[in-house]
Short mmCIF file of C-alpha atoms and ligand atoms in Angstrom, two decimals:
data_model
loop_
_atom_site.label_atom_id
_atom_site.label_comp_id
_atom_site.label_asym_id
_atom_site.label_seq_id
_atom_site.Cartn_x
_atom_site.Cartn_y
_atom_site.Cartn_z
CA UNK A 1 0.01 -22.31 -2.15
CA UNK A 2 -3.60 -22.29 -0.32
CA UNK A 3 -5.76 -24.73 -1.22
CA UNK A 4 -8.52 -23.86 -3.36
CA UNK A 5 -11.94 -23.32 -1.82
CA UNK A 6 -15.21 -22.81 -3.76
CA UNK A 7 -17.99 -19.89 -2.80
CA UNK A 8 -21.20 -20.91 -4.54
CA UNK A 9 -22.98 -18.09 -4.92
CA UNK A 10 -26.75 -18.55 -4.13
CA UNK A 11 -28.05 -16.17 -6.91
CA UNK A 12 -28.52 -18.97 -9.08
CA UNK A 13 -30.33 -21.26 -6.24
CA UNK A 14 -34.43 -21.38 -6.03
CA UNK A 15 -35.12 -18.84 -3.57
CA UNK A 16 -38.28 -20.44 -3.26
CA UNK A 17 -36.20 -23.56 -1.15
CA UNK A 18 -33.11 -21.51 0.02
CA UNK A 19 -32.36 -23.23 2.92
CA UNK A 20 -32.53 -26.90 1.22
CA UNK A 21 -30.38 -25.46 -1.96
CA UNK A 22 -27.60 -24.47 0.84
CA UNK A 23 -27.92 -27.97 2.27
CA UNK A 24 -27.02 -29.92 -1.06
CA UNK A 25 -24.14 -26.94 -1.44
CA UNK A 26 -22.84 -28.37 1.83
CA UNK A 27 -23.65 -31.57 1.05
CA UNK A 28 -21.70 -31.55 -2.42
CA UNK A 29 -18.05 -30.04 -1.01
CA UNK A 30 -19.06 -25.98 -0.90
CA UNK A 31 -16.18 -24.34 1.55
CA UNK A 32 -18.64 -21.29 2.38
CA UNK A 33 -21.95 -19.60 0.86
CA UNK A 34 -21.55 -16.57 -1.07
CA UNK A 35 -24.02 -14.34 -0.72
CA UNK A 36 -24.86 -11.41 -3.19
CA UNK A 37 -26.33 -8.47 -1.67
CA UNK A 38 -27.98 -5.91 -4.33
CA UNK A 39 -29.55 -2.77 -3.64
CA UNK A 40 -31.18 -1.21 -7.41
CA UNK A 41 -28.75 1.59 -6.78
CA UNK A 42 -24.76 0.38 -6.15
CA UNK A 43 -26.16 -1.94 -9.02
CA UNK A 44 -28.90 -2.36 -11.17
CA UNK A 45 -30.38 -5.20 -9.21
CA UNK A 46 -31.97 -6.45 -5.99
CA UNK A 47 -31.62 -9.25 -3.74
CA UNK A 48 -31.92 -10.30 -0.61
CA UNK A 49 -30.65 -8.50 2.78
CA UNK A 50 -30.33 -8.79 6.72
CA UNK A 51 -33.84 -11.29 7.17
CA UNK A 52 -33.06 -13.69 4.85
CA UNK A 53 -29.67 -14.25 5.97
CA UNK A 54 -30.49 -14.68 9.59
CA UNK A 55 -33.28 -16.93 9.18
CA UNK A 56 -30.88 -18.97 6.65
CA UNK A 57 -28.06 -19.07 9.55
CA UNK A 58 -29.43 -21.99 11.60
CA UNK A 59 -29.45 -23.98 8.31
CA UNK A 60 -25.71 -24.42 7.70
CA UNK A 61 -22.25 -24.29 9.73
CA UNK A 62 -20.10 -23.18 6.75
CA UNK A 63 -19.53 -19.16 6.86
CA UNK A 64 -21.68 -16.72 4.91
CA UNK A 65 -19.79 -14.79 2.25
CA UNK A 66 -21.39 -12.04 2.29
CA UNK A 67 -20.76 -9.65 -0.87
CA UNK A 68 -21.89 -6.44 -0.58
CA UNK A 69 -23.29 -4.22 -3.56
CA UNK A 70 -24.99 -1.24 -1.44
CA UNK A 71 -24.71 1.91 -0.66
CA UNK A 72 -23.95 3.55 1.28
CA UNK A 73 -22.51 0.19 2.67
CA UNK A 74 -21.09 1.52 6.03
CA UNK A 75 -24.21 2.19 7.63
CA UNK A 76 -25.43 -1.41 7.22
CA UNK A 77 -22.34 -3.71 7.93
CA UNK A 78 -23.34 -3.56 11.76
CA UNK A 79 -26.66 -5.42 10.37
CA UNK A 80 -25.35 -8.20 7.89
CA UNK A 81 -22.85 -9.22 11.26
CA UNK A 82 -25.71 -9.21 13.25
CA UNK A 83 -27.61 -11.67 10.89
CA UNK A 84 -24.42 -14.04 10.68
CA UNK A 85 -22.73 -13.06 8.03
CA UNK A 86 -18.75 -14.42 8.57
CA UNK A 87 -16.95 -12.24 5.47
CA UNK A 88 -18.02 -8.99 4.89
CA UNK A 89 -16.95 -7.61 1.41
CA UNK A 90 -17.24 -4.06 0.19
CA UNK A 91 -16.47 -2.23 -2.59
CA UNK A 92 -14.57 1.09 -2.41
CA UNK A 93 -16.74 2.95 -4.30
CA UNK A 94 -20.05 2.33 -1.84
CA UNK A 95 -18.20 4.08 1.33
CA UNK A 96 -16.49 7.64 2.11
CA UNK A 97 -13.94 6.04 3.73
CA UNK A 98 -12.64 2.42 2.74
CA UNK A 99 -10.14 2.21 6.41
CA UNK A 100 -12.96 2.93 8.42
CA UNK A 101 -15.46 0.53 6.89
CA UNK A 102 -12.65 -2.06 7.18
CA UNK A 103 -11.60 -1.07 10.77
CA UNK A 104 -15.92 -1.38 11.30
CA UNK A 105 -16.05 -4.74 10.43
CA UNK A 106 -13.04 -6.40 11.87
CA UNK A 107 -14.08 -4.29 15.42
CA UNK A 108 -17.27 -6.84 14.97
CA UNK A 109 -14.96 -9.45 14.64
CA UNK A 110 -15.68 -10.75 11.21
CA UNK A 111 -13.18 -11.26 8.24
CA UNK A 112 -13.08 -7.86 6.12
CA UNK A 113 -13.01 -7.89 2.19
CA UNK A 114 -12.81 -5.54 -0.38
CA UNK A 115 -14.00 -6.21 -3.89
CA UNK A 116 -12.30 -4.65 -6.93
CA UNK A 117 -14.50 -4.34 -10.09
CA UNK A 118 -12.76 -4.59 -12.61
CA UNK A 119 -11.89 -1.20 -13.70
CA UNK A 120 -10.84 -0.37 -10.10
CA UNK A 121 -7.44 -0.37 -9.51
CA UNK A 122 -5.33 -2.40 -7.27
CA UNK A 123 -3.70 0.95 -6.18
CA UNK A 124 -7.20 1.85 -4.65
CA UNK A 125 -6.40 -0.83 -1.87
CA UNK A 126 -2.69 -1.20 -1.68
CA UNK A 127 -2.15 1.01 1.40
CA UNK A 128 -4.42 -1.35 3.38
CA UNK A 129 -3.56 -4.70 1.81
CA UNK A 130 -2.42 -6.02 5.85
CA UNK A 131 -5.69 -5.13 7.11
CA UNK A 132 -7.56 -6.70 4.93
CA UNK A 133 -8.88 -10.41 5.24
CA UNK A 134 -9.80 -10.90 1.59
CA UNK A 135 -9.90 -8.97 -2.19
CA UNK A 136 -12.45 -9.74 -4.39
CA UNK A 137 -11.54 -9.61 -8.05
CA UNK A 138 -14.39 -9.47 -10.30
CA UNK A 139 -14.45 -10.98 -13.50
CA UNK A 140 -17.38 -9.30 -14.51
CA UNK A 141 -19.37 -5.84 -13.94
CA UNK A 142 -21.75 -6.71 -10.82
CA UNK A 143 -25.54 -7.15 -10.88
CA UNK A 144 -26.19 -10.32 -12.63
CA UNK A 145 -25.04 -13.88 -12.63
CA UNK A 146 -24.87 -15.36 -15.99
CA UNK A 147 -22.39 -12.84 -17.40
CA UNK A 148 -19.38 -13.56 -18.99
CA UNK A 149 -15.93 -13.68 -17.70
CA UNK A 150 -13.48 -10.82 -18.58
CA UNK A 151 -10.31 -12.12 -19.14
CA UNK A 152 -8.07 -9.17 -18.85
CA UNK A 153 -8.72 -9.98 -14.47
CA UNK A 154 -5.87 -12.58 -14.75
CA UNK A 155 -2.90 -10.22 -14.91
CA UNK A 156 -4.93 -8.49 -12.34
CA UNK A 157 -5.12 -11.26 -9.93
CA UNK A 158 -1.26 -12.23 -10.61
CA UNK A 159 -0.39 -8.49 -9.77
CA UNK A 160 -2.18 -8.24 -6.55
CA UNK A 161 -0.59 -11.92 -5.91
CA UNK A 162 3.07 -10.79 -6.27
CA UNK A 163 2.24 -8.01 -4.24
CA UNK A 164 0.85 -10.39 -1.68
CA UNK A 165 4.16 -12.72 -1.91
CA UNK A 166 6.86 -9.24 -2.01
CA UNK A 167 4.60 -7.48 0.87
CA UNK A 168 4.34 -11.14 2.48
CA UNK A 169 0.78 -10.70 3.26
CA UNK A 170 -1.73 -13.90 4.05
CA UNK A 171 -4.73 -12.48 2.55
CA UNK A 172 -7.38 -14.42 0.86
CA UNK A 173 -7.82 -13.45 -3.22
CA UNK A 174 -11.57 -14.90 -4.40
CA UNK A 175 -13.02 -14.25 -8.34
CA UNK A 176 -16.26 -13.67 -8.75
CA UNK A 177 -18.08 -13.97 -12.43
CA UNK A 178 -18.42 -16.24 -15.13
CA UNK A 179 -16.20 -18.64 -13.62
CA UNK A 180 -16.22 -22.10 -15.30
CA UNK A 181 -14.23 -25.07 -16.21
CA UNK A 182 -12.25 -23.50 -18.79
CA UNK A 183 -11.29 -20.61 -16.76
CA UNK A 184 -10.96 -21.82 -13.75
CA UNK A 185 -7.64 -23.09 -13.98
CA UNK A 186 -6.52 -19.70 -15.37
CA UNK A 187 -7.45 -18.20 -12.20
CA UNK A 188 -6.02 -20.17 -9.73
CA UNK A 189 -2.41 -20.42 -11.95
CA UNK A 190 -2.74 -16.61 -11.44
CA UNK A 191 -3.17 -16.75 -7.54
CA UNK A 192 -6.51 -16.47 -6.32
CA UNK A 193 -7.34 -19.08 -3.50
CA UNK A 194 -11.23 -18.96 -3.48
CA UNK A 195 -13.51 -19.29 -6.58
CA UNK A 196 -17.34 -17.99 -6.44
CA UNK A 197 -19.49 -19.67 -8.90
CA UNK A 198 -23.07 -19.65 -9.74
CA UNK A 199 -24.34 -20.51 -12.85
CA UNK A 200 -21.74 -23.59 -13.06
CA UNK A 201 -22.26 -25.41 -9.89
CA UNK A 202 -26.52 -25.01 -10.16
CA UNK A 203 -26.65 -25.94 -13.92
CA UNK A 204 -23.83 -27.31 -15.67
CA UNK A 205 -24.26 -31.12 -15.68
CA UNK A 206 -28.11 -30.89 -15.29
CA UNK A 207 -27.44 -29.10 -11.76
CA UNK A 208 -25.59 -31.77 -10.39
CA UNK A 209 -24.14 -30.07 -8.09
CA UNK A 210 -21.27 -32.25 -6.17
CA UNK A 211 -20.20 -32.86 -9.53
CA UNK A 212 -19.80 -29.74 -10.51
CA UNK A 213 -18.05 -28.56 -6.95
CA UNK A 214 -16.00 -31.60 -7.25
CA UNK A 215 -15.15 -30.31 -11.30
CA UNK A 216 -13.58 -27.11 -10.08
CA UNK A 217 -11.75 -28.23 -7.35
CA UNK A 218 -10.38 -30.75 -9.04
CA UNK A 219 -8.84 -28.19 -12.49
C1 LIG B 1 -22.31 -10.66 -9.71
C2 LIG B 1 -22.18 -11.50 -8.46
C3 LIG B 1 -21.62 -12.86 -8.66
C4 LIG B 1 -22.32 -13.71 -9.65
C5 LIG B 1 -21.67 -15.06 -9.82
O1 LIG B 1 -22.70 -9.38 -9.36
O2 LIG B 1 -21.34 -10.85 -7.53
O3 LIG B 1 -21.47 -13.52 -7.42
O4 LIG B 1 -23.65 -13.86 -9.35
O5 LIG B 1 -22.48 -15.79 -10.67
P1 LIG B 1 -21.96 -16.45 -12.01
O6 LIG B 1 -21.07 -17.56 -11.60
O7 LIG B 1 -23.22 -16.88 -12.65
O8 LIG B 1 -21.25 -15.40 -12.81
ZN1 LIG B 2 -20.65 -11.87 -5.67
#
């Protein structure tokens, strides 16, 4: 079995003092930065894109996790390599064709994921499971931290983790959404190898946040 990494997700940071919040993430035990890309359209939110992520690059060595909610994503994956980003993750839904998205970003050289929300299907991705770098499962519908896990995503996860083992494939499985203490260990007895996390690593335990990165590695 991997050993579990953690993916804070820097929605729940200050954006006012990014590039400090990212320090204490390295500081406290983070693996890599996961960063949530929204567009008002893909989903009902916005964030942060290209600018921000290449002025936040010289602040950190661990990779950028960058999680795509745009579209049309395809157009735009030649930019977020550009500003650093290490993992690119799409979801199927944001491109007309998932295999040449994928074959886009590994041509750049970066690690290609695909997220499943989760009323996608694993079938949607199945076919390219060995070019793939990493699936995201989310645990909730995307466009807001804060929300709450869904719990039917754990047969999901130990699916797509038996297909992994049968197909013997090394690809990484992450969850994303309302991940906490309780759940965590749910997830990872399921399969998955990376946890994101927002809202519990900035403000569980007064925002202590080595604590709280220490907490979930530790389930
Ligand atoms: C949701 C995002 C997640 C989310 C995680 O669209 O992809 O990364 O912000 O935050 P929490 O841990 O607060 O659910
Ligand atoms: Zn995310």
């Amino acid at each position: 079995m991997k050993k579990v990494q953690i993916s804070p997700s820097i929605l729940s940071a200050d954006f006012s003092k990014l590039s400090s919040e990212i320090k204490k993430l390295e500081e406290g035990g983070a693996d890599m930065i996961h960063v949530d890309v929204m567009d008002g359209h893909f989903v009902p939110n916005l964030t942060i894109g290209p600018p921000v992520i290449k002025s936040l690059r010289s602040h950190t060595n661990l990779p950028f996790d960058v999680h795509l909610m745009i579209s049309p994503v395809h157009k735009y994956i030649k930019n977020f390599s550009d500003a650093g980003a290490d993992i690119i993750t799409i979801h199927p839904e944001a491109t007309d064709s998932l295999i040449d998205s994928i074959n886009h970003i590994k041509n750049l050289k970066k690690k290609a994921g695909v997220s499943l929300n989760p009323d996608t299907k694993i079938s949607t991705v199945e076919k390219y499971l060995d070019k793939i770098d990493l699936i995201l499962i989310m645990s909730v519908y995307p466009g807001f931290g804060g929300q709450k896990f869904i719990p039917e995503v754990v047969s999901k996860i130990k699916t797509l983790n038996e297909i992994k083992k049968n197909k013997n494939l090394n690809f990484d499985i992450e969850v994303d959404g309302g991940i906490n203490f309780e759940n965590s260990k749910s997830v990872i007895e399921a399969g998955a190898n990376i946890l994101v996390s927002g809202t519990t690593i900035f403000k569980e335990n007064s925002g202590d946040i080595k604590k709280n990165i220490e907490t979930l590695k530790s389930i």
